[in-house]
CSV table of N, CA, C and O in Angstrom, one decimal:
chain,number,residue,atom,x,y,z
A,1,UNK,N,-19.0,-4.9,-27.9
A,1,UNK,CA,-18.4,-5.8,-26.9
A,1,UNK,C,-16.9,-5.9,-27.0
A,1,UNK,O,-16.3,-5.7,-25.9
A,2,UNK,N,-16.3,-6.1,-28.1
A,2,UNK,CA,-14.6,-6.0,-27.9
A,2,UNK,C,-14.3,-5.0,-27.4
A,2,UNK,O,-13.8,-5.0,-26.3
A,3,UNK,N,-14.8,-3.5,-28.3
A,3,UNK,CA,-14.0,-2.2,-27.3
A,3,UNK,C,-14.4,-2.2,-25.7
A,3,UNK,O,-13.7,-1.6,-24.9
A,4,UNK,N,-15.1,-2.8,-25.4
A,4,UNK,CA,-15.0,-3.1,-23.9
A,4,UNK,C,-14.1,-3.9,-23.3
A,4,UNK,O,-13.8,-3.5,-22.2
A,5,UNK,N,-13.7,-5.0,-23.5
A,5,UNK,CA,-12.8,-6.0,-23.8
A,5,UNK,C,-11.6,-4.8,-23.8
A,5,UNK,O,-11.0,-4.4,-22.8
A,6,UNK,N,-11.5,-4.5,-25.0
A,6,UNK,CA,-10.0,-3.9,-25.1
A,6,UNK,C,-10.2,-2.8,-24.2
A,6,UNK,O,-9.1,-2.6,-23.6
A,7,UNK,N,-11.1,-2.1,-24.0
A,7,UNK,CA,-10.7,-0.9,-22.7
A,7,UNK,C,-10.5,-1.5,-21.6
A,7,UNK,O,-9.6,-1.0,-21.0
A,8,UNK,N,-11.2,-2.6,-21.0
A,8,UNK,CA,-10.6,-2.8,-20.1
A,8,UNK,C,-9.4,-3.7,-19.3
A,8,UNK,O,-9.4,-3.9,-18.1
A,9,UNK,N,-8.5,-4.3,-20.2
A,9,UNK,CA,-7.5,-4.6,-20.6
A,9,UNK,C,-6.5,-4.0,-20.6
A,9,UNK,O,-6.0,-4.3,-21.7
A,10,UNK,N,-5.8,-3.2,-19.9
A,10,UNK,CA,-5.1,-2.1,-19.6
A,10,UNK,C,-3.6,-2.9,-19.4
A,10,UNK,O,-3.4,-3.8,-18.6
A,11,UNK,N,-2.8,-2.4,-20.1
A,11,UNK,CA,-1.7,-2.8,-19.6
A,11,UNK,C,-1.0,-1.9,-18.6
A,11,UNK,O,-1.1,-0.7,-18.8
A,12,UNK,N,-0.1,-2.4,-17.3
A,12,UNK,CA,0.6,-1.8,-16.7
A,12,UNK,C,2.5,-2.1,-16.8
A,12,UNK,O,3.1,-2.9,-17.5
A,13,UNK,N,3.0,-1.2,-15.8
A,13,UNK,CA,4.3,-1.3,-15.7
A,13,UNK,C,4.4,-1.9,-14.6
A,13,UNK,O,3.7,-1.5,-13.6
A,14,UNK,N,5.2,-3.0,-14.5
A,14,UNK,CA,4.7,-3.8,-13.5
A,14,UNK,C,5.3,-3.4,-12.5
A,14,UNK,O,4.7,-3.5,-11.4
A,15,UNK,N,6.5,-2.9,-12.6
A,15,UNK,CA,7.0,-2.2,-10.9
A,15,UNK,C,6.7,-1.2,-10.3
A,15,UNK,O,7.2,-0.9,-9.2
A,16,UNK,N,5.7,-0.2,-10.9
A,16,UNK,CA,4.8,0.6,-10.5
A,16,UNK,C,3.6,-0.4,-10.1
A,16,UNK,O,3.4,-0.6,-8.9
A,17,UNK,N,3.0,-0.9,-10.7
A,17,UNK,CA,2.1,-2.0,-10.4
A,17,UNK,C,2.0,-2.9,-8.9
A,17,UNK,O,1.1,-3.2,-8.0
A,18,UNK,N,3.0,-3.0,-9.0
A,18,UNK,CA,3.8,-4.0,-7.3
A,18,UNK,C,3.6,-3.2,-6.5
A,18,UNK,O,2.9,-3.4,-5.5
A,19,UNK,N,4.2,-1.5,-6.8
A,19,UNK,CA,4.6,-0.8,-5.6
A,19,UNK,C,3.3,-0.5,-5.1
A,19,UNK,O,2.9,-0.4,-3.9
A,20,UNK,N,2.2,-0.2,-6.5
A,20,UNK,CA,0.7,0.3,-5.8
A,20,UNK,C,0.4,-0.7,-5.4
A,20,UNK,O,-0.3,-0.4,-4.4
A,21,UNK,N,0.5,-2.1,-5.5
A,21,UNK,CA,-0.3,-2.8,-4.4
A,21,UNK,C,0.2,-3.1,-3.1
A,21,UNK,O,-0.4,-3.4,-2.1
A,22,UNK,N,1.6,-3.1,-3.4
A,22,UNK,CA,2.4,-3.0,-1.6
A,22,UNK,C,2.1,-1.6,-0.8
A,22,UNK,O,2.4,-1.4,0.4
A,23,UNK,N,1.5,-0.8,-1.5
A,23,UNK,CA,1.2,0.2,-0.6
A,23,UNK,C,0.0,0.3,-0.1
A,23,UNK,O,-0.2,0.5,1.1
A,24,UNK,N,-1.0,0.0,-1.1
A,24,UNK,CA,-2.4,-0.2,-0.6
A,24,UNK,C,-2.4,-1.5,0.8
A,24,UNK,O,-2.8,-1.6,2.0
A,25,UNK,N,-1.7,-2.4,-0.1
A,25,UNK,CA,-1.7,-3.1,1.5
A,25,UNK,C,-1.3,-2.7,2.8
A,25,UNK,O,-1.9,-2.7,3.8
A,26,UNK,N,0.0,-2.2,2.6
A,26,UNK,CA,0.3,-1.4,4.0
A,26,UNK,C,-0.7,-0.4,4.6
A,26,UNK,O,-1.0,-0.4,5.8
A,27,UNK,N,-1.2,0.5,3.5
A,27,UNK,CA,-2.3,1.2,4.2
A,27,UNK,C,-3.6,0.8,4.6
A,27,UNK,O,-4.2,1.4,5.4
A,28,UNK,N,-4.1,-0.5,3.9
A,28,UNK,CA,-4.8,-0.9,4.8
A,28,UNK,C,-5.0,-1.5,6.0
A,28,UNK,O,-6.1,-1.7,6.6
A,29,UNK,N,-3.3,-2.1,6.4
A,29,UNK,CA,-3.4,-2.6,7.4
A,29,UNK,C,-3.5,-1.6,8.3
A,29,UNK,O,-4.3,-1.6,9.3
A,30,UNK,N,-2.8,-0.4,8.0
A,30,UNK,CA,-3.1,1.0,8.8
A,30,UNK,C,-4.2,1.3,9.6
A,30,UNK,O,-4.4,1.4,10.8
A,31,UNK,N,-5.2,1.3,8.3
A,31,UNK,CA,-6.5,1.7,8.6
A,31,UNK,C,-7.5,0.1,9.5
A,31,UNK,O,-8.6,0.1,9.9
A,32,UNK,N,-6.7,-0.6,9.5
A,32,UNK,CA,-7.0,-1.6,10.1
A,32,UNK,C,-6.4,-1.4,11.8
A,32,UNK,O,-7.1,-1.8,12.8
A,33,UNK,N,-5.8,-1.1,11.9
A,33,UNK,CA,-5.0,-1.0,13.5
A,33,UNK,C,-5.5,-0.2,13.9
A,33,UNK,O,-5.6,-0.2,15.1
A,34,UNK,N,-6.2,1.3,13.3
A,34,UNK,CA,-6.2,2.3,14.1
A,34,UNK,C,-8.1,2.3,14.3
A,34,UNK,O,-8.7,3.0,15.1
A,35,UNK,N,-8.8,1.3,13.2
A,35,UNK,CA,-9.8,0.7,14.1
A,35,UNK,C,-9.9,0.2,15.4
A,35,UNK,O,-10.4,0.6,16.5
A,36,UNK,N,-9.0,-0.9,15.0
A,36,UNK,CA,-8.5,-1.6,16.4
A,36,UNK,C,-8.5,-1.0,17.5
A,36,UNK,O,-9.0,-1.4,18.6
A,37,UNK,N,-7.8,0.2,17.3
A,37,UNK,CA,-7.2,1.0,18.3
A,37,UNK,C,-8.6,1.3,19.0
A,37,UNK,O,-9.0,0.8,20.1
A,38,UNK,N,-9.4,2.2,18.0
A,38,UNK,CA,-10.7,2.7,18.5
A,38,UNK,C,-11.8,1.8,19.6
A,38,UNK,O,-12.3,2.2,20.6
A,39,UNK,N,-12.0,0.9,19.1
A,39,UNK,CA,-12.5,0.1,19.8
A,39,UNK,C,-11.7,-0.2,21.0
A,39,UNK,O,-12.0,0.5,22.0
A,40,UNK,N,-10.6,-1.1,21.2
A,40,UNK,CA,-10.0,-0.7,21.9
A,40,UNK,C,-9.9,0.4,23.0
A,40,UNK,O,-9.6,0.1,24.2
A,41,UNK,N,-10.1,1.5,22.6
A,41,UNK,CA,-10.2,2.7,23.1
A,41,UNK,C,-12.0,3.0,23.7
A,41,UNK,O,-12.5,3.4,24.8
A,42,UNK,N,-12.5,2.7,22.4
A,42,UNK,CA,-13.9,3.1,23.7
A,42,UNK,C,-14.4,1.3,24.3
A,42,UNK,O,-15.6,1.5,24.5
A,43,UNK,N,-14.2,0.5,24.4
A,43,UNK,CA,-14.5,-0.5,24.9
A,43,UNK,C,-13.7,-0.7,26.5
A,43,UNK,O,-14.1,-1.7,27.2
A,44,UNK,N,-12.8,0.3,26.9
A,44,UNK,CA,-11.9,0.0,27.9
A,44,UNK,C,-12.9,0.1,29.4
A,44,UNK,O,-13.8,0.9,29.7
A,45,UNK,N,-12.5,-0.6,29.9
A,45,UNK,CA,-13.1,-0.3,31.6
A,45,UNK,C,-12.2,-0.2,32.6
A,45,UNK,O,-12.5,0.2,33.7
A,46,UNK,N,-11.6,-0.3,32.5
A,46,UNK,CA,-10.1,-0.3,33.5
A,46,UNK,C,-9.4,0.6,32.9
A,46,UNK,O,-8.3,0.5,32.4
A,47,UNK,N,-10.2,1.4,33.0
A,47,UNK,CA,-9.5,3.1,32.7
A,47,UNK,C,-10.2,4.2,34.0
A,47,UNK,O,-11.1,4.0,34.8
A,48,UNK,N,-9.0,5.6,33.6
A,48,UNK,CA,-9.7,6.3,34.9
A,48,UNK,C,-10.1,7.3,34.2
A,48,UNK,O,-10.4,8.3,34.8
A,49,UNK,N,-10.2,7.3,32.8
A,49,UNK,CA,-11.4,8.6,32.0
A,49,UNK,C,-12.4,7.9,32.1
A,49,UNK,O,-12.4,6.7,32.4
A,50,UNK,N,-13.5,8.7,31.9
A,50,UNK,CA,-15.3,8.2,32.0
A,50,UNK,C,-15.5,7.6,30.9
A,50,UNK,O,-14.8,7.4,30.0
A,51,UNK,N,-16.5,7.3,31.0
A,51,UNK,CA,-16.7,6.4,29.6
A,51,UNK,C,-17.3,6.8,28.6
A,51,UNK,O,-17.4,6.1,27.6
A,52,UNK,N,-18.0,8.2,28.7
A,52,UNK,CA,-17.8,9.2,27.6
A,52,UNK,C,-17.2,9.6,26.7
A,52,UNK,O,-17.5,9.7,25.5
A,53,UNK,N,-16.1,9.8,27.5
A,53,UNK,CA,-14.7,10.1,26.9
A,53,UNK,C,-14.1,9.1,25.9
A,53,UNK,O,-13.8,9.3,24.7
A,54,UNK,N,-13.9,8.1,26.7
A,54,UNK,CA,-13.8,7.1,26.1
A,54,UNK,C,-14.3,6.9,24.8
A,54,UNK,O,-13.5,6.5,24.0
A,55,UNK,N,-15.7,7.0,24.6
A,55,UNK,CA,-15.9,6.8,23.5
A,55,UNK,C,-16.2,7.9,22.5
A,55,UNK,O,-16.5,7.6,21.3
A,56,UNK,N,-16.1,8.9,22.9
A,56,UNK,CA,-15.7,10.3,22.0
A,56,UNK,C,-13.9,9.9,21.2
A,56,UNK,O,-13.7,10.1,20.0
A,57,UNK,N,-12.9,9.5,22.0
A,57,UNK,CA,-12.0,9.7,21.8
A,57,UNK,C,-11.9,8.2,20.7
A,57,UNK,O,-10.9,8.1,20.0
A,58,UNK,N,-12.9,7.2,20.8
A,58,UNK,CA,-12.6,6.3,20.1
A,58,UNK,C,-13.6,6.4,18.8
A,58,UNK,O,-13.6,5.5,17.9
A,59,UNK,N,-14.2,7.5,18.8
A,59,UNK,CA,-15.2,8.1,18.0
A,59,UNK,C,-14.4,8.7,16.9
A,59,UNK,O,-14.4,8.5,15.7
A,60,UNK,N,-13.7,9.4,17.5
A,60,UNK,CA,-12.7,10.2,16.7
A,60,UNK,C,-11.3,9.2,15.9
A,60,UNK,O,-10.3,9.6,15.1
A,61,UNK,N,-11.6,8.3,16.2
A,61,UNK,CA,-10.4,7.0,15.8
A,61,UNK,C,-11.3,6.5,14.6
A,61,UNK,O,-10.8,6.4,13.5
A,62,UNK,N,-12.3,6.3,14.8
A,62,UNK,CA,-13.0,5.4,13.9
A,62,UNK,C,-13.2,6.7,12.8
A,62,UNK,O,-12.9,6.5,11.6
A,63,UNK,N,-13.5,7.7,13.1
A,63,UNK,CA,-13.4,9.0,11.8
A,63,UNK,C,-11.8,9.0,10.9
A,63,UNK,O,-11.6,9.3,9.8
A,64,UNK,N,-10.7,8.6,12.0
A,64,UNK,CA,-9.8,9.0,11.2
A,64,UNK,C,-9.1,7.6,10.4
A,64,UNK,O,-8.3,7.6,9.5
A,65,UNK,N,-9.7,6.6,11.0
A,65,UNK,CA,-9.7,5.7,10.2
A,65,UNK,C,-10.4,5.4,8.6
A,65,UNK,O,-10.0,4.9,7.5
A,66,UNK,N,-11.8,6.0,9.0
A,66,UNK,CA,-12.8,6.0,7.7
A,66,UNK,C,-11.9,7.1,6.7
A,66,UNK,O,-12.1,7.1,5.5
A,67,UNK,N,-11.1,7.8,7.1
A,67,UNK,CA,-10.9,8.8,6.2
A,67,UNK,C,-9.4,8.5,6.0
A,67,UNK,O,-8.9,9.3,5.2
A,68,UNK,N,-8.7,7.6,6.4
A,68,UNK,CA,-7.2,7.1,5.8
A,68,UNK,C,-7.6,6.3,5.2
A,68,UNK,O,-6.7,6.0,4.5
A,69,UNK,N,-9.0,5.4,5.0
A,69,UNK,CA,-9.0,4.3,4.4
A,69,UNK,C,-9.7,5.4,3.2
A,69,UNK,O,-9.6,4.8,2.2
A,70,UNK,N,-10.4,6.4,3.0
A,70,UNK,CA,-10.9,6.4,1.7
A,70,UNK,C,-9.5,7.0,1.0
A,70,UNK,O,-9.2,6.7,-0.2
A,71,UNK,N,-8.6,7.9,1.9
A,71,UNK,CA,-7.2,8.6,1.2
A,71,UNK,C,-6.8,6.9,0.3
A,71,UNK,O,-6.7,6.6,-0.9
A,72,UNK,N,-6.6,6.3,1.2
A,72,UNK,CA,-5.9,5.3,0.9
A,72,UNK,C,-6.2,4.5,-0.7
A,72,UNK,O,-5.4,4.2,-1.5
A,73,UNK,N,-7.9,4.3,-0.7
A,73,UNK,CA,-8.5,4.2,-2.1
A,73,UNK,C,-8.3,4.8,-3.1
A,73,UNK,O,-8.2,4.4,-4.2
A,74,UNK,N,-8.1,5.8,-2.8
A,74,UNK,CA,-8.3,7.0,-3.9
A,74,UNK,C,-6.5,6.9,-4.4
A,74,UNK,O,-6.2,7.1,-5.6
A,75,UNK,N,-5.5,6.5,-3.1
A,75,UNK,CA,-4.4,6.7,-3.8
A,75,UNK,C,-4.3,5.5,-4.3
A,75,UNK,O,-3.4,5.6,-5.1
A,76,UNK,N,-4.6,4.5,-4.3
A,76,UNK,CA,-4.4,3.0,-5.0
A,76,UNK,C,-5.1,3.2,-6.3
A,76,UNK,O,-4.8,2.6,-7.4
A,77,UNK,N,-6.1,4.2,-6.1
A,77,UNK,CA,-6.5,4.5,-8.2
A,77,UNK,C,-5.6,5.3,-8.9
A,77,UNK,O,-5.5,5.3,-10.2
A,78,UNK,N,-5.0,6.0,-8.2
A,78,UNK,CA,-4.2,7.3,-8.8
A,78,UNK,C,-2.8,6.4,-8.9
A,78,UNK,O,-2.2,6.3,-10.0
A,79,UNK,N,-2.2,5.8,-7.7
A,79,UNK,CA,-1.5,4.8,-8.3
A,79,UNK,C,-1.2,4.2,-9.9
A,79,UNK,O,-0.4,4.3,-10.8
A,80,UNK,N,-2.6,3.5,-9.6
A,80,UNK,CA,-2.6,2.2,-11.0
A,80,UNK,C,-3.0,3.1,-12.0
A,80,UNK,O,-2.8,2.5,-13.1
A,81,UNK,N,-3.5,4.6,-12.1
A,81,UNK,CA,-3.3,5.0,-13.6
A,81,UNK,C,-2.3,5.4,-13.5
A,81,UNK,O,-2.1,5.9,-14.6
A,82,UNK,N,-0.9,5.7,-12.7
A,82,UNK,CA,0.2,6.1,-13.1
A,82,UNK,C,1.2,5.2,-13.8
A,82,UNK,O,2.1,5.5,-14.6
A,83,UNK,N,0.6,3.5,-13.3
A,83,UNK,CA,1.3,2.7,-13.3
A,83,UNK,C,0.9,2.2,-14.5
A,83,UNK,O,1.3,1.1,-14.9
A,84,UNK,N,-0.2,2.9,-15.5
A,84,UNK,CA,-0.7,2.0,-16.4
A,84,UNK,C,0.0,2.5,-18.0
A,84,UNK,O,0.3,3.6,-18.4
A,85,UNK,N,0.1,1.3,-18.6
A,85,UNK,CA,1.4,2.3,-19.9
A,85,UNK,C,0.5,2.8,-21.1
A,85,UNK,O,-0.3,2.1,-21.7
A,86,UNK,N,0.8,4.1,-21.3
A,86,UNK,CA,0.6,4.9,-22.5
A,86,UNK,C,1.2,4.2,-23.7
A,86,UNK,O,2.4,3.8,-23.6
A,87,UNK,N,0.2,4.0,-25.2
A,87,UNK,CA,0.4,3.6,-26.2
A,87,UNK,C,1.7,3.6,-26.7
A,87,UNK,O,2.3,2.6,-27.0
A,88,UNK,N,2.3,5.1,-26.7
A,88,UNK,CA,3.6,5.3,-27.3
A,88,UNK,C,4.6,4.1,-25.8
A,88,UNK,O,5.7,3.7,-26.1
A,89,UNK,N,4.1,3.8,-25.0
A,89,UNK,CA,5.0,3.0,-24.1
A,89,UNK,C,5.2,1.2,-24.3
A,89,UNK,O,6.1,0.4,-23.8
A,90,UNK,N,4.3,0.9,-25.2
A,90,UNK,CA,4.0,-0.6,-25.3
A,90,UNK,C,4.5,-1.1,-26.3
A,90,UNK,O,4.3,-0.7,-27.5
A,91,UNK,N,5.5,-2.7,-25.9
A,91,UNK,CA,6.5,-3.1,-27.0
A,91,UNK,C,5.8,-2.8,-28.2
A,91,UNK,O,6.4,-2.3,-29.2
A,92,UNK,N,4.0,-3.2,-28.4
A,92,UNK,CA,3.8,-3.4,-29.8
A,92,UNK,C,3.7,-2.3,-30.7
A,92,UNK,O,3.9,-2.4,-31.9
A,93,UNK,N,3.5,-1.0,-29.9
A,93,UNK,CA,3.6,0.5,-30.5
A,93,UNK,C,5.6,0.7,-30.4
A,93,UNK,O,5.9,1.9,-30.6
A,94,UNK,N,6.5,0.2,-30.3
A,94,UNK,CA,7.8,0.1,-30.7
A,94,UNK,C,7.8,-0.3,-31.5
A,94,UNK,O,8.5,0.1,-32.4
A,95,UNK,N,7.1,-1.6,-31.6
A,95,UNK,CA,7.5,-2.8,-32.8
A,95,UNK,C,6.7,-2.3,-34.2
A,95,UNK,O,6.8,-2.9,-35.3
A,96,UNK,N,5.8,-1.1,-33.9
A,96,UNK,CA,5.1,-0.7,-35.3
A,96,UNK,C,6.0,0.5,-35.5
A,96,UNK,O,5.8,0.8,-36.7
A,97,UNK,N,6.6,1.1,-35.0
A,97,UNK,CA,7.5,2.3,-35.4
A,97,UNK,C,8.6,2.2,-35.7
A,97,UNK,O,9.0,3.2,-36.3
A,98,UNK,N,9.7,0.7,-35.7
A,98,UNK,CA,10.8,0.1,-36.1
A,98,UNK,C,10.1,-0.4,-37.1
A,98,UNK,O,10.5,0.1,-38.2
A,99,UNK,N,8.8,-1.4,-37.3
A,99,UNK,CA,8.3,-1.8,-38.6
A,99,UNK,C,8.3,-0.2,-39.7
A,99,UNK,O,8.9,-0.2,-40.8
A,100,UNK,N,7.7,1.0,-39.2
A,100,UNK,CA,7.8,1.7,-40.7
A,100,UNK,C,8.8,2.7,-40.6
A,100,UNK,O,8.7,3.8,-41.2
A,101,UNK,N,9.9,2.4,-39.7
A,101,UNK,CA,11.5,3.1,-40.2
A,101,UNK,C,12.1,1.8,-41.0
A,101,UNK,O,13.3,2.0,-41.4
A,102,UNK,N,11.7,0.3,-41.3
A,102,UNK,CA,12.8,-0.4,-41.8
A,102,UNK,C,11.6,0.2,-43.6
A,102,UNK,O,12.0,0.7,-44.7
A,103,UNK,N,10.5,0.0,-43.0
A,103,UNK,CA,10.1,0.0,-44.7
A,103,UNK,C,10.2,1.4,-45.1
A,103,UNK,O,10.2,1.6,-46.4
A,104,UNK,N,10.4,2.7,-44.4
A,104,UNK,CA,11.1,4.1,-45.0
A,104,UNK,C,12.5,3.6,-45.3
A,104,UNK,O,13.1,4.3,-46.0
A,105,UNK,N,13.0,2.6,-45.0
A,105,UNK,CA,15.0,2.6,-45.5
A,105,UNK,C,14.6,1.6,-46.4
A,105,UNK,O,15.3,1.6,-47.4
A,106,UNK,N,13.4,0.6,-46.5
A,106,UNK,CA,13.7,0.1,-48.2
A,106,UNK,C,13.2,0.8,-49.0
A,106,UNK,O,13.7,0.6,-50.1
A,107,UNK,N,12.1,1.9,-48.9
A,107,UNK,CA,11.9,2.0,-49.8
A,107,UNK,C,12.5,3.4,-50.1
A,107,UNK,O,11.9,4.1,-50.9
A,108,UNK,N,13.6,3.7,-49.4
A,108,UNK,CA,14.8,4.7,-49.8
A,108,UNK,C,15.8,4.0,-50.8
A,108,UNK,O,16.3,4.5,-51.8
A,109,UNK,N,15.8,2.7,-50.4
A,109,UNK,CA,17.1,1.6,-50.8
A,109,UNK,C,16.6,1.4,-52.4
A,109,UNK,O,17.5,1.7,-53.2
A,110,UNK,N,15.0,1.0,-53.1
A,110,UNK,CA,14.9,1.0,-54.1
A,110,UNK,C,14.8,2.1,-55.0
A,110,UNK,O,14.8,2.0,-56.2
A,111,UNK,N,14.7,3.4,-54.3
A,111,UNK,CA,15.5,4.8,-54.9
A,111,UNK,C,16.0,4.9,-55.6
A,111,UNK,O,15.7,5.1,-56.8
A,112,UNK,N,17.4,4.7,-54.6
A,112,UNK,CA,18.6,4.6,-55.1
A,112,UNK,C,18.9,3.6,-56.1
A,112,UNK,O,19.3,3.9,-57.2
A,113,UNK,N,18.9,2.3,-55.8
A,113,UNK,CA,19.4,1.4,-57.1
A,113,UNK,C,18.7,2.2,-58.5
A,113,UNK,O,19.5,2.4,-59.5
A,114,UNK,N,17.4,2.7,-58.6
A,114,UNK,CA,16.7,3.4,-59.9
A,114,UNK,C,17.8,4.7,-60.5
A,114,UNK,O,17.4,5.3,-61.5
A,115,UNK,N,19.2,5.2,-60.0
A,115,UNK,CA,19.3,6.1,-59.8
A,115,UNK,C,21.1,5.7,-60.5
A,115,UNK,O,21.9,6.6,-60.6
């Protein structure tokens, strides 16, 4: 149960972090308008294409929507593992590598006084 806990507890960099969720949101509003659009598009009547057409062309909106919104998932994962910090990157993996460079310099320091 902990290593679950601690796997999924991930730390990130948080301005990578921000940027992947400001982008996801942008892209979903994307993929949100060019639904819109679709419908929009085959729903019209006061148009002078057929209504065939119409909804082929809004057929084709709703495909390229489904498929900016899965790009768009897939880049919001690929994002957040970019944004997520590797061991050597986290204050406490600094703060253990300054811990055993001070205790290599003391125990260089009681060396020397033996000496």
């Amino acid at each position: 149960m902990r290593k679950e806990k601690a796997m999924n507890s991930s730390k990130y960099d948080q301005v990578k972090y921000s940027k992947a969720l400001r982008f996801a949101a942008l892209r979903f509003i994307v993929a949100v308008y060019i639904c819109y659009l679709a419908f929009k598009i085959a729903s019209a009547d006061d148009t002078t294409m057929s209504k065939t057409l119409c909804w082929i062309i809004g057929g084709v909106f709703i495909a390229a929507a489904i498929g900016f919104g899965v790009y768009s998932y897939k880049r919001f994962h690929a994002d957040l593992d970019d944004a997520k910090l590797k061991e050597e990157d986290t204050i406490e993996a600094v703060a253990e590598e300054a811990d055993a460079e001070d205790s290599d310099a003391d125990s260089d320091i009681s060396v020397n006084k033996n000496i």
